[in-house]
PDB file of C-alpha atoms and ligand atoms in Angstrom:
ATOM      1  CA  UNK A1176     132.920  54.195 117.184  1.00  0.00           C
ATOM      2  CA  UNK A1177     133.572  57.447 118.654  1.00  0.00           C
ATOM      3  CA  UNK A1178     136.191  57.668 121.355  1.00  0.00           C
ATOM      4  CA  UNK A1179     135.523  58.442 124.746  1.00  0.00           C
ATOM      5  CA  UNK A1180     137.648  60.218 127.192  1.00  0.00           C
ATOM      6  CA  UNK A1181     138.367  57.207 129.908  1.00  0.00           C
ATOM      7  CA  UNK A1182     138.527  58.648 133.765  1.00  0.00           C
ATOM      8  CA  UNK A1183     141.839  57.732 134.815  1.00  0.00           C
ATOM      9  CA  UNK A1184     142.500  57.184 138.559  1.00  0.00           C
ATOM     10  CA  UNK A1185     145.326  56.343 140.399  1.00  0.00           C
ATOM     11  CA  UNK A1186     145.799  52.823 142.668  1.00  0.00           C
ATOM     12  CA  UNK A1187     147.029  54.277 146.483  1.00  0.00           C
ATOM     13  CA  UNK A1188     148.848  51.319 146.185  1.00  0.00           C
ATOM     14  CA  UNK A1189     150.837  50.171 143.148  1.00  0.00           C
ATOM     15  CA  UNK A1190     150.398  53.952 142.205  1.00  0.00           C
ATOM     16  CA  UNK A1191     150.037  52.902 138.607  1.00  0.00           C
ATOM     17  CA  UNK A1192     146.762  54.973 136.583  1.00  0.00           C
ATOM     18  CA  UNK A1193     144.100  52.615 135.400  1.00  0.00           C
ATOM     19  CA  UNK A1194     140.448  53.204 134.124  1.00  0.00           C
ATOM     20  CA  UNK A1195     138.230  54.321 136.699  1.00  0.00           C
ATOM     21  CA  UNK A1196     136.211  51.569 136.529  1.00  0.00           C
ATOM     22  CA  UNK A1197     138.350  48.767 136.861  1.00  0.00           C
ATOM     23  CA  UNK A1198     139.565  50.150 139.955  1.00  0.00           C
ATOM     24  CA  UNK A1199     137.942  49.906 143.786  1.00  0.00           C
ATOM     25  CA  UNK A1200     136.965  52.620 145.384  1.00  0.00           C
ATOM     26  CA  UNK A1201     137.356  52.563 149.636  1.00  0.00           C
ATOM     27  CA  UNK A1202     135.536  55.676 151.384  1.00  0.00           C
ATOM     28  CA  UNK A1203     135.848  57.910 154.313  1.00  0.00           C
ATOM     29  CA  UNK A1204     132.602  58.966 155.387  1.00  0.00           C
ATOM     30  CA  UNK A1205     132.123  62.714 156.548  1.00  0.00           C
ATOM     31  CA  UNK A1206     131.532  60.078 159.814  1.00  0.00           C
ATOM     32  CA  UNK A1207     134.777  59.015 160.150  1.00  0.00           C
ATOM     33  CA  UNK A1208     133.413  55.134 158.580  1.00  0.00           C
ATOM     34  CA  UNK A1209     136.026  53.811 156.434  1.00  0.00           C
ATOM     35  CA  UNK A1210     134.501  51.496 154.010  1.00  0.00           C
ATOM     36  CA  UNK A1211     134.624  50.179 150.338  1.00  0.00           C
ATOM     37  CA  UNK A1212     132.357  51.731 147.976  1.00  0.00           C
ATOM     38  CA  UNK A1213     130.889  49.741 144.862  1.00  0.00           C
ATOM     39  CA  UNK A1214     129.086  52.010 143.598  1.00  0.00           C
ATOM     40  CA  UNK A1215     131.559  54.880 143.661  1.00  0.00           C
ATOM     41  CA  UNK A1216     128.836  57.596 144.665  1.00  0.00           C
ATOM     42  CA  UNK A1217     129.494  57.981 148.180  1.00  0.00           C
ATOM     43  CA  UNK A1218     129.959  60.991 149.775  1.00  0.00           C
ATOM     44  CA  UNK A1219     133.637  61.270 151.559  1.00  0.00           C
ATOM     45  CA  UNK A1220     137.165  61.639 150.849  1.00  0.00           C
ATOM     46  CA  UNK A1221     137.655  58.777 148.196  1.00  0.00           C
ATOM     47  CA  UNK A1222     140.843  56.632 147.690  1.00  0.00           C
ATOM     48  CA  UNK A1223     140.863  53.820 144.470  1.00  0.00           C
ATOM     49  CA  UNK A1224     142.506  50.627 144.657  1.00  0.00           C
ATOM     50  CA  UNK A1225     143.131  48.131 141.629  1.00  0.00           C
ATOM     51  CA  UNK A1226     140.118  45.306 142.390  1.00  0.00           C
ATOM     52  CA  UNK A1227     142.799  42.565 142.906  1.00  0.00           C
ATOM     53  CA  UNK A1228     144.255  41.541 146.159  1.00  0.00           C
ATOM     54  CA  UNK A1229     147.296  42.171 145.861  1.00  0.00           C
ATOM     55  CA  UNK A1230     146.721  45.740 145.946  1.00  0.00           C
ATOM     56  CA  UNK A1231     145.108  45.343 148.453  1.00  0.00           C
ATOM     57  CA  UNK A1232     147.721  43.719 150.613  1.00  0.00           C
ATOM     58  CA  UNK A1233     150.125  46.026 149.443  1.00  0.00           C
ATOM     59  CA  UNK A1234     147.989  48.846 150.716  1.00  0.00           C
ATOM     60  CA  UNK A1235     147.628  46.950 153.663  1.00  0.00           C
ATOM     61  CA  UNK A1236     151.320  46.578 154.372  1.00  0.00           C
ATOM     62  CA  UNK A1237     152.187  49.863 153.255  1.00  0.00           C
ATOM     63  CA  UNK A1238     148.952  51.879 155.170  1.00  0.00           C
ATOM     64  CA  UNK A1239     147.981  53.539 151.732  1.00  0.00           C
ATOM     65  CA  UNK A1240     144.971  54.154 153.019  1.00  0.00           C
ATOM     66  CA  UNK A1241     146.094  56.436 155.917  1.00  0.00           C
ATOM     67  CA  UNK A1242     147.987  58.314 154.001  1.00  0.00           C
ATOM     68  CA  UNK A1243     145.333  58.969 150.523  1.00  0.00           C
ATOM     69  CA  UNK A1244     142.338  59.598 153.360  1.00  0.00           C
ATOM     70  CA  UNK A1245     144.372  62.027 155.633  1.00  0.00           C
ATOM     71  CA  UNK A1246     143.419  59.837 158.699  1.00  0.00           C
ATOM     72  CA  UNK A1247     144.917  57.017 160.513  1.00  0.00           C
ATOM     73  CA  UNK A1248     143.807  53.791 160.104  1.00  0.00           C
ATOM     74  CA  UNK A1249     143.108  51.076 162.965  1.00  0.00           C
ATOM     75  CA  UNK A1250     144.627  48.082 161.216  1.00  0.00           C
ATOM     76  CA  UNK A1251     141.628  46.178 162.525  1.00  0.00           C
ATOM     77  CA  UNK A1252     140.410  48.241 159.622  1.00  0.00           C
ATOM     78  CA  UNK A1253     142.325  46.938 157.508  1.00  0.00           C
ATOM     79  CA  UNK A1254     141.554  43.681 158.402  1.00  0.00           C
ATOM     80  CA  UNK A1255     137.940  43.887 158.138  1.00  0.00           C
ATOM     81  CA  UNK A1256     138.424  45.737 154.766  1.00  0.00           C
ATOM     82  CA  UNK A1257     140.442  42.972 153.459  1.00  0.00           C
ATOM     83  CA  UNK A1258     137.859  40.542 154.069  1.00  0.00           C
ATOM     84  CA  UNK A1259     135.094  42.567 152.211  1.00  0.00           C
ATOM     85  CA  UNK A1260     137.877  43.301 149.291  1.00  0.00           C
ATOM     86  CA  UNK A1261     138.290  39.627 149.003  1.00  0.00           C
ATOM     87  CA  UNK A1262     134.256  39.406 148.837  1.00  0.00           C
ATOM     88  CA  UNK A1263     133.203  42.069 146.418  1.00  0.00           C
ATOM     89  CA  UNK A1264     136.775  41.692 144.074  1.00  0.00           C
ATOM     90  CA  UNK A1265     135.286  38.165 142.775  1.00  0.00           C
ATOM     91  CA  UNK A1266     131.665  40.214 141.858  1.00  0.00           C
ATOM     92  CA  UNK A1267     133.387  43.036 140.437  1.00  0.00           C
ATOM     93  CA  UNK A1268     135.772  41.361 138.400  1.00  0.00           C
ATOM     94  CA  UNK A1269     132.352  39.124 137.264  1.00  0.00           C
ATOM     95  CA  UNK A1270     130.888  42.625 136.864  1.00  0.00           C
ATOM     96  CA  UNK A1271     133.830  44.068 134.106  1.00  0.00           C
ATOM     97  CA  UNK A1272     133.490  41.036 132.209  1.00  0.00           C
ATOM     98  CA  UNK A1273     129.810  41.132 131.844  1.00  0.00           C
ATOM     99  CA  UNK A1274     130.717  44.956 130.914  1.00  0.00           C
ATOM    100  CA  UNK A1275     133.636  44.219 128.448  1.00  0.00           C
ATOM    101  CA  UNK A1276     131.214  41.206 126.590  1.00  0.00           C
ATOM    102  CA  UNK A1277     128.567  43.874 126.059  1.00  0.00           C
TER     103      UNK A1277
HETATM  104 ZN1   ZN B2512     147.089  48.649 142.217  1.00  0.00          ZN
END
């Protein structure tokens, strides 16, 4: 097996570096839209988040985001962000382990 060079990224909010894929990635859109981005091509300034709750709260209590996209946050934002986290975290976590079984 040849090894491969794994993207490292950092979470905004336990600031630990984890594979680039295991992580969540929320957006800023050149629109000012602050949003979570599955498929990591979206076009913005990009901030990663480990796909767990948790990190998400932390963010949340800590305004990561504000901070990694350069812009303030409404925390309704957060709120609504949270609530899509909590939605897409149980796919994506089904999504790695489809991944890691192949
Ligand atoms: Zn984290």
């Amino acid at each position: 097996m040849k090894q491969r060079k794994i993207p490292l990224r950092k979470c905004v909010a336990c600031q630990e570096m984890k594979p680039k894929r295991t992580l969540i990635r929320i957006v800023r859109s050149p629109e000012g839209e602050v949003s979570i981005d599955l498929t990591g091509k979206k076009s913005g300034r990009g901030a990663y988040l480990c796909g767990q709750a948790s990190c998400f709260k932390l963010a949340k209590k800590s305004k990561a985001f504000d901070r990694a996209l350069g812009v303030p946050v409404d925390p309704a934002i957060y709120d609504r962000l949270e609530q899509e986290f909590i939605k897409v975290e149980e796919e994506f976590r089904a999504a790695s382990a489809r991944e890691e079984d192949a």
